[in-house]
PDB file of C-alpha atoms and ligand atoms in Angstrom:
ATOM      1  CA  MET A   1     105.696 116.374 130.348  1.00 79.00           C
ATOM      2  CA  ASP A   2     102.988 116.249 127.702  1.00 84.00           C
ATOM      3  CA  VAL A   3     103.622 118.991 125.185  1.00 91.00           C
ATOM      4  CA  SER A   4     101.129 117.710 122.614  1.00 95.00           C
ATOM      5  CA  VAL A   5      98.788 120.180 120.992  1.00 95.00           C
ATOM      6  CA  GLU A   6      95.141 119.841 120.027  1.00 96.00           C
ATOM      7  CA  LEU A   7      94.603 119.965 116.306  1.00 97.00           C
ATOM      8  CA  ALA A   8      91.353 120.226 114.336  1.00 98.00           C
ATOM      9  CA  LEU A   9      91.300 120.205 110.571  1.00 98.00           C
ATOM     10  CA  THR A  10      89.525 118.667 107.606  1.00 98.00           C
ATOM     11  CA  VAL A  11      91.295 115.949 105.663  1.00 98.00           C
ATOM     12  CA  ASN A  12      89.753 114.846 102.383  1.00 98.00           C
ATOM     13  CA  GLY A  13      86.474 116.312 103.544  1.00 98.00           C
ATOM     14  CA  VAL A  14      86.471 114.507 106.885  1.00 98.00           C
ATOM     15  CA  PRO A  15      86.786 116.487 110.127  1.00 98.00           C
ATOM     16  CA  VAL A  16      89.789 115.283 112.126  1.00 98.00           C
ATOM     17  CA  ARG A  17      90.709 116.032 115.717  1.00 98.00           C
ATOM     18  CA  ARG A  18      93.964 114.801 117.256  1.00 97.00           C
ATOM     19  CA  ARG A  19      96.627 115.667 119.790  1.00 97.00           C
ATOM     20  CA  VAL A  20     100.028 115.900 118.107  1.00 97.00           C
ATOM     21  CA  GLU A  21     103.598 116.651 118.987  1.00 96.00           C
ATOM     22  CA  PRO A  22     104.304 120.268 117.970  1.00 96.00           C
ATOM     23  CA  ARG A  23     107.297 119.162 115.918  1.00 96.00           C
ATOM     24  CA  GLN A  24     105.465 116.551 113.858  1.00 98.00           C
ATOM     25  CA  SER A  25     105.377 117.415 110.155  1.00 98.00           C
ATOM     26  CA  LEU A  26     102.123 117.445 108.261  1.00 98.00           C
ATOM     27  CA  ALA A  27     103.457 114.635 106.045  1.00 98.00           C
ATOM     28  CA  ASP A  28     104.176 112.425 109.054  1.00 98.00           C
ATOM     29  CA  PHE A  29     100.849 113.322 110.624  1.00 98.00           C
ATOM     30  CA  LEU A  30      98.983 112.213 107.500  1.00 98.00           C
ATOM     31  CA  ARG A  31     100.993 109.020 107.182  1.00 98.00           C
ATOM     32  CA  TYR A  32     101.293 107.898 110.779  1.00 97.00           C
ATOM     33  CA  GLU A  33      98.190 109.324 112.443  1.00 97.00           C
ATOM     34  CA  LEU A  34      95.713 108.987 109.584  1.00 98.00           C
ATOM     35  CA  GLU A  35      97.323 106.180 107.565  1.00 98.00           C
ATOM     36  CA  LEU A  36      97.172 108.273 104.412  1.00 98.00           C
ATOM     37  CA  THR A  37     100.365 106.925 102.911  1.00 98.00           C
ATOM     38  CA  GLY A  38      99.897 108.284  99.386  1.00 97.00           C
ATOM     39  CA  SER A  39     102.003 111.342 100.089  1.00 96.00           C
ATOM     40  CA  HIS A  40     105.496 109.977 100.344  1.00 98.00           C
ATOM     41  CA  VAL A  41     108.433 111.228 102.319  1.00 97.00           C
ATOM     42  CA  GLY A  42     111.693 111.290 100.414  1.00 97.00           C
ATOM     43  CA  CYS A  43     114.168 114.036 101.191  1.00 97.00           C
ATOM     44  CA  GLU A  44     112.379 115.594 104.198  1.00 96.00           C
ATOM     45  CA  HIS A  45     113.734 119.013 103.361  1.00 95.00           C
ATOM     46  CA  GLY A  46     111.560 120.348 100.600  1.00 97.00           C
ATOM     47  CA  ALA A  47     113.613 119.266  97.599  1.00 97.00           C
ATOM     48  CA  CYS A  48     111.899 116.224  96.077  1.00 98.00           C
ATOM     49  CA  GLY A  49     108.173 117.032  96.083  1.00 98.00           C
ATOM     50  CA  ALA A  50     107.126 113.491  97.006  1.00 98.00           C
ATOM     51  CA  CYS A  51     105.214 114.769 100.038  1.00 98.00           C
ATOM     52  CA  THR A  52     103.060 117.272  98.122  1.00 98.00           C
ATOM     53  CA  VAL A  53      99.518 117.767  99.438  1.00 98.00           C
ATOM     54  CA  ARG A  54      97.021 120.601  99.102  1.00 98.00           C
ATOM     55  CA  VAL A  55      96.249 122.899 101.993  1.00 98.00           C
ATOM     56  CA  ASP A  56      93.304 125.232 101.436  1.00 98.00           C
ATOM     57  CA  GLY A  57      93.620 124.561  97.720  1.00 97.00           C
ATOM     58  CA  THR A  58      97.325 125.264  97.390  1.00 97.00           C
ATOM     59  CA  PRO A  59      99.968 122.576  96.843  1.00 97.00           C
ATOM     60  CA  VAL A  60     102.468 122.531  99.702  1.00 98.00           C
ATOM     61  CA  ARG A  61     105.382 120.411 100.851  1.00 98.00           C
ATOM     62  CA  GLY A  62     104.023 118.260 103.642  1.00 98.00           C
ATOM     63  CA  CYS A  63     107.520 117.800 105.062  1.00 98.00           C
ATOM     64  CA  LEU A  64     108.078 121.543 105.425  1.00 98.00           C
ATOM     65  CA  MET A  65     104.825 122.253 107.204  1.00 98.00           C
ATOM     66  CA  LEU A  66     104.137 121.292 110.765  1.00 98.00           C
ATOM     67  CA  ALA A  67     100.874 119.507 111.433  1.00 98.00           C
ATOM     68  CA  VAL A  68      99.942 122.226 113.925  1.00 98.00           C
ATOM     69  CA  GLN A  69     100.293 124.811 111.178  1.00 98.00           C
ATOM     70  CA  ALA A  70      97.459 123.080 109.359  1.00 98.00           C
ATOM     71  CA  ASP A  71      95.117 123.627 112.299  1.00 98.00           C
ATOM     72  CA  GLY A  72      91.773 124.838 110.951  1.00 98.00           C
ATOM     73  CA  SER A  73      92.766 124.114 107.354  1.00 98.00           C
ATOM     74  CA  ARG A  74      91.328 121.996 104.599  1.00 98.00           C
ATOM     75  CA  VAL A  75      93.921 119.397 103.664  1.00 98.00           C
ATOM     76  CA  GLU A  76      93.607 117.229 100.570  1.00 98.00           C
ATOM     77  CA  THR A  77      95.846 114.267  99.884  1.00 98.00           C
ATOM     78  CA  ILE A  78      96.288 112.237  96.748  1.00 98.00           C
ATOM     79  CA  GLU A  79      93.799 109.712  98.135  1.00 98.00           C
ATOM     80  CA  GLY A  80      90.997 112.257  98.376  1.00 98.00           C
ATOM     81  CA  ILE A  81      91.797 114.081  95.174  1.00 97.00           C
ATOM     82  CA  ALA A  82      92.081 110.878  93.160  1.00 96.00           C
ATOM     83  CA  ALA A  83      88.880 109.487  94.645  1.00 97.00           C
ATOM     84  CA  SER A  84      86.979 112.575  93.537  1.00 96.00           C
ATOM     85  CA  GLY A  85      87.889 111.821  89.910  1.00 96.00           C
ATOM     86  CA  GLU A  86      89.667 115.140  89.558  1.00 96.00           C
ATOM     87  CA  LEU A  87      92.862 113.467  88.418  1.00 96.00           C
ATOM     88  CA  ALA A  88      91.375 110.715  86.273  1.00 97.00           C
ATOM     89  CA  ASP A  89      92.606 112.159  82.982  1.00 96.00           C
ATOM     90  CA  LEU A  90      96.092 112.774  84.345  1.00 97.00           C
ATOM     91  CA  GLN A  91      96.245 109.272  85.812  1.00 97.00           C
ATOM     92  CA  ARG A  92      95.189 107.853  82.462  1.00 97.00           C
ATOM     93  CA  ALA A  93      97.768 109.944  80.631  1.00 97.00           C
ATOM     94  CA  PHE A  94     100.529 108.823  83.018  1.00 97.00           C
ATOM     95  CA  ALA A  95      99.619 105.208  82.317  1.00 97.00           C
ATOM     96  CA  GLU A  96      99.397 105.731  78.559  1.00 97.00           C
ATOM     97  CA  GLU A  97     102.754 107.507  78.409  1.00 97.00           C
ATOM     98  CA  ASN A  98     104.503 105.062  80.767  1.00 96.00           C
ATOM     99  CA  ALA A  99     105.267 108.012  82.998  1.00 97.00           C
ATOM    100  CA  LEU A 100     105.883 105.978  86.115  1.00 95.00           C
ATOM    101  CA  GLN A 101     107.889 103.003  87.226  1.00 95.00           C
ATOM    102  CA  CYS A 102     108.193 102.603  90.983  1.00 97.00           C
ATOM    103  CA  GLY A 103     105.507 105.231  91.531  1.00 96.00           C
ATOM    104  CA  PHE A 104     107.215 106.841  94.509  1.00 97.00           C
ATOM    105  CA  CYS A 105     107.173 110.294  92.933  1.00 98.00           C
ATOM    106  CA  THR A 106     103.835 109.869  91.181  1.00 98.00           C
ATOM    107  CA  PRO A 107     101.404 111.274  93.786  1.00 98.00           C
ATOM    108  CA  GLY A 108     103.457 114.459  94.051  1.00 98.00           C
ATOM    109  CA  MET A 109     103.850 114.615  90.287  1.00 98.00           C
ATOM    110  CA  LEU A 110     100.109 114.278  89.758  1.00 98.00           C
ATOM    111  CA  LEU A 111      99.254 116.986  92.271  1.00 98.00           C
ATOM    112  CA  THR A 112     101.831 119.333  90.811  1.00 98.00           C
ATOM    113  CA  ALA A 113     100.754 118.554  87.254  1.00 98.00           C
ATOM    114  CA  GLN A 114      97.171 119.277  88.233  1.00 97.00           C
ATOM    115  CA  GLU A 115      98.221 122.690  89.513  1.00 97.00           C
ATOM    116  CA  ILE A 116     100.157 123.410  86.304  1.00 98.00           C
ATOM    117  CA  LEU A 117      97.130 122.562  84.169  1.00 97.00           C
ATOM    118  CA  ARG A 118      94.766 124.414  86.477  1.00 95.00           C
ATOM    119  CA  ARG A 119      96.793 127.545  85.896  1.00 95.00           C
ATOM    120  CA  ASN A 120      97.192 126.907  82.194  1.00 95.00           C
ATOM    121  CA  PRO A 121      95.691 123.895  80.401  1.00 91.00           C
ATOM    122  CA  ARG A 122      97.735 124.933  77.360  1.00 93.00           C
ATOM    123  CA  ALA A 123     101.022 124.747  79.245  1.00 96.00           C
ATOM    124  CA  GLY A 124     103.790 123.754  76.862  1.00 96.00           C
ATOM    125  CA  ASP A 125     106.921 121.700  77.319  1.00 96.00           C
ATOM    126  CA  VAL A 126     108.956 124.481  78.940  1.00 97.00           C
ATOM    127  CA  GLU A 127     106.215 125.559  81.329  1.00 97.00           C
ATOM    128  CA  ILE A 128     105.539 121.971  82.371  1.00 98.00           C
ATOM    129  CA  ARG A 129     109.222 121.245  82.934  1.00 98.00           C
ATOM    130  CA  GLU A 130     109.563 124.400  84.980  1.00 98.00           C
ATOM    131  CA  GLY A 131     106.426 123.564  86.971  1.00 97.00           C
ATOM    132  CA  LEU A 132     107.672 120.052  87.694  1.00 97.00           C
ATOM    133  CA  SER A 133     111.226 121.131  88.459  1.00 96.00           C
ATOM    134  CA  GLY A 134     110.626 120.787  92.198  1.00 96.00           C
ATOM    135  CA  ASN A 135     109.538 117.169  91.830  1.00 97.00           C
ATOM    136  CA  TYR A 136     112.212 114.540  91.491  1.00 97.00           C
ATOM    137  CA  CYS A 137     111.774 111.238  89.730  1.00 97.00           C
ATOM    138  CA  ARG A 138     114.569 108.726  89.991  1.00 95.00           C
ATOM    139  CA  CYS A 139     113.083 106.189  87.582  1.00 95.00           C
ATOM    140  CA  THR A 140     111.706 107.540  84.362  1.00 86.00           C
ATOM    141  CA  GLY A 141     113.659 110.559  83.327  1.00 88.00           C
ATOM    142  CA  TYR A 142     111.209 113.368  82.809  1.00 96.00           C
ATOM    143  CA  HIS A 143     110.292 113.055  79.170  1.00 97.00           C
ATOM    144  CA  ALA A 144     107.412 110.628  79.640  1.00 97.00           C
ATOM    145  CA  ILE A 145     106.027 112.625  82.551  1.00 98.00           C
ATOM    146  CA  VAL A 146     106.081 115.837  80.532  1.00 98.00           C
ATOM    147  CA  GLN A 147     104.414 114.029  77.631  1.00 97.00           C
ATOM    148  CA  ALA A 148     101.702 112.782  79.974  1.00 98.00           C
ATOM    149  CA  VAL A 149     100.955 116.269  81.254  1.00 98.00           C
ATOM    150  CA  LEU A 150     100.915 117.600  77.698  1.00 97.00           C
ATOM    151  CA  ARG A 151      98.507 114.845  76.711  1.00 96.00           C
ATOM    152  CA  ALA A 152      96.150 115.561  79.624  1.00 96.00           C
ATOM    153  CA  GLY A 153      96.286 119.289  78.893  1.00 94.00           C
ATOM    154  CA  GLY A 154      95.460 118.648  75.237  1.00 87.00           C
ATOM    155  CA  VAL A 155      92.487 116.506  76.180  1.00 81.00           C
ATOM    156  CA  ARG A 156      91.218 119.139  78.606  1.00 86.00           C
ATOM    157  CA  GLU A 157      91.542 121.821  76.013  1.00 81.00           C
ATOM    158  CA  LYS A 158      89.379 119.834  73.624  1.00 80.00           C
ATOM    159  CA  GLY A 159      86.883 119.316  76.431  1.00 72.00           C
ATOM    160  CA  GLN A 160      87.015 115.546  76.122  1.00 56.00           C
ATOM    161  CA  PRO A 161      86.548 113.313  79.155  1.00 51.00           C
TER     162      PRO A 161
HETATM  163  S1  LIG B   1     109.928 114.772 101.354  1.00 51.46           S
HETATM  164 FE1  LIG B   1     109.085 116.729 101.222  1.00 51.46          FE
HETATM  165  S2  LIG B   1     110.006 117.618  99.502  1.00 51.46           S
HETATM  166 FE2  LIG B   1     111.006 115.704  99.732  1.00 51.46          FE
HETATM  167  S1  LIG B   2     108.532 106.550  89.103  1.00 51.46           S
HETATM  168 FE1  LIG B   2     110.049 105.998  90.548  1.00 51.46          FE
HETATM  169  S2  LIG B   2     110.729 107.869  91.367  1.00 51.46           S
HETATM  170 FE2  LIG B   2     109.418 108.438  89.777  1.00 51.46          FE
END
């Protein structure tokens, strides 16, 4: 019996229409149906943040949301957000601070960092650590990542490119 459900949404500005299994997560939908593999799947239960995407402007855990729940929504993945240039300063800061090694956590870190700085470009060490506390990195420790976000926030505050 076919229990698939029709789904219509916008992903990185592109209208998408698909039939999906009701139990498929948004993260799996993006990866397996649309080949958007930038959002990674680590823990699959909301703990690691690797699957972070934006839905209607808000960062969400792609593994905790069903694809069908995103019906009618505007979904943005790291591919779309990075391509727009929105994250260029954060990406540069991550590179300059050596804030990544394997890169598995990096898309989720960047999206979360962007949200932290959107709320407060002057976010300090404590606020950044708290904001990133739902994102796990198993390579770098967190110091370099926090430094990178601080650096990007400082640049934004000065209004430099
Ligand atoms: S895979 Fe979604 S939070 Fe870990
Ligand atoms: S850079 Fe490898 S998990 Fe963070």
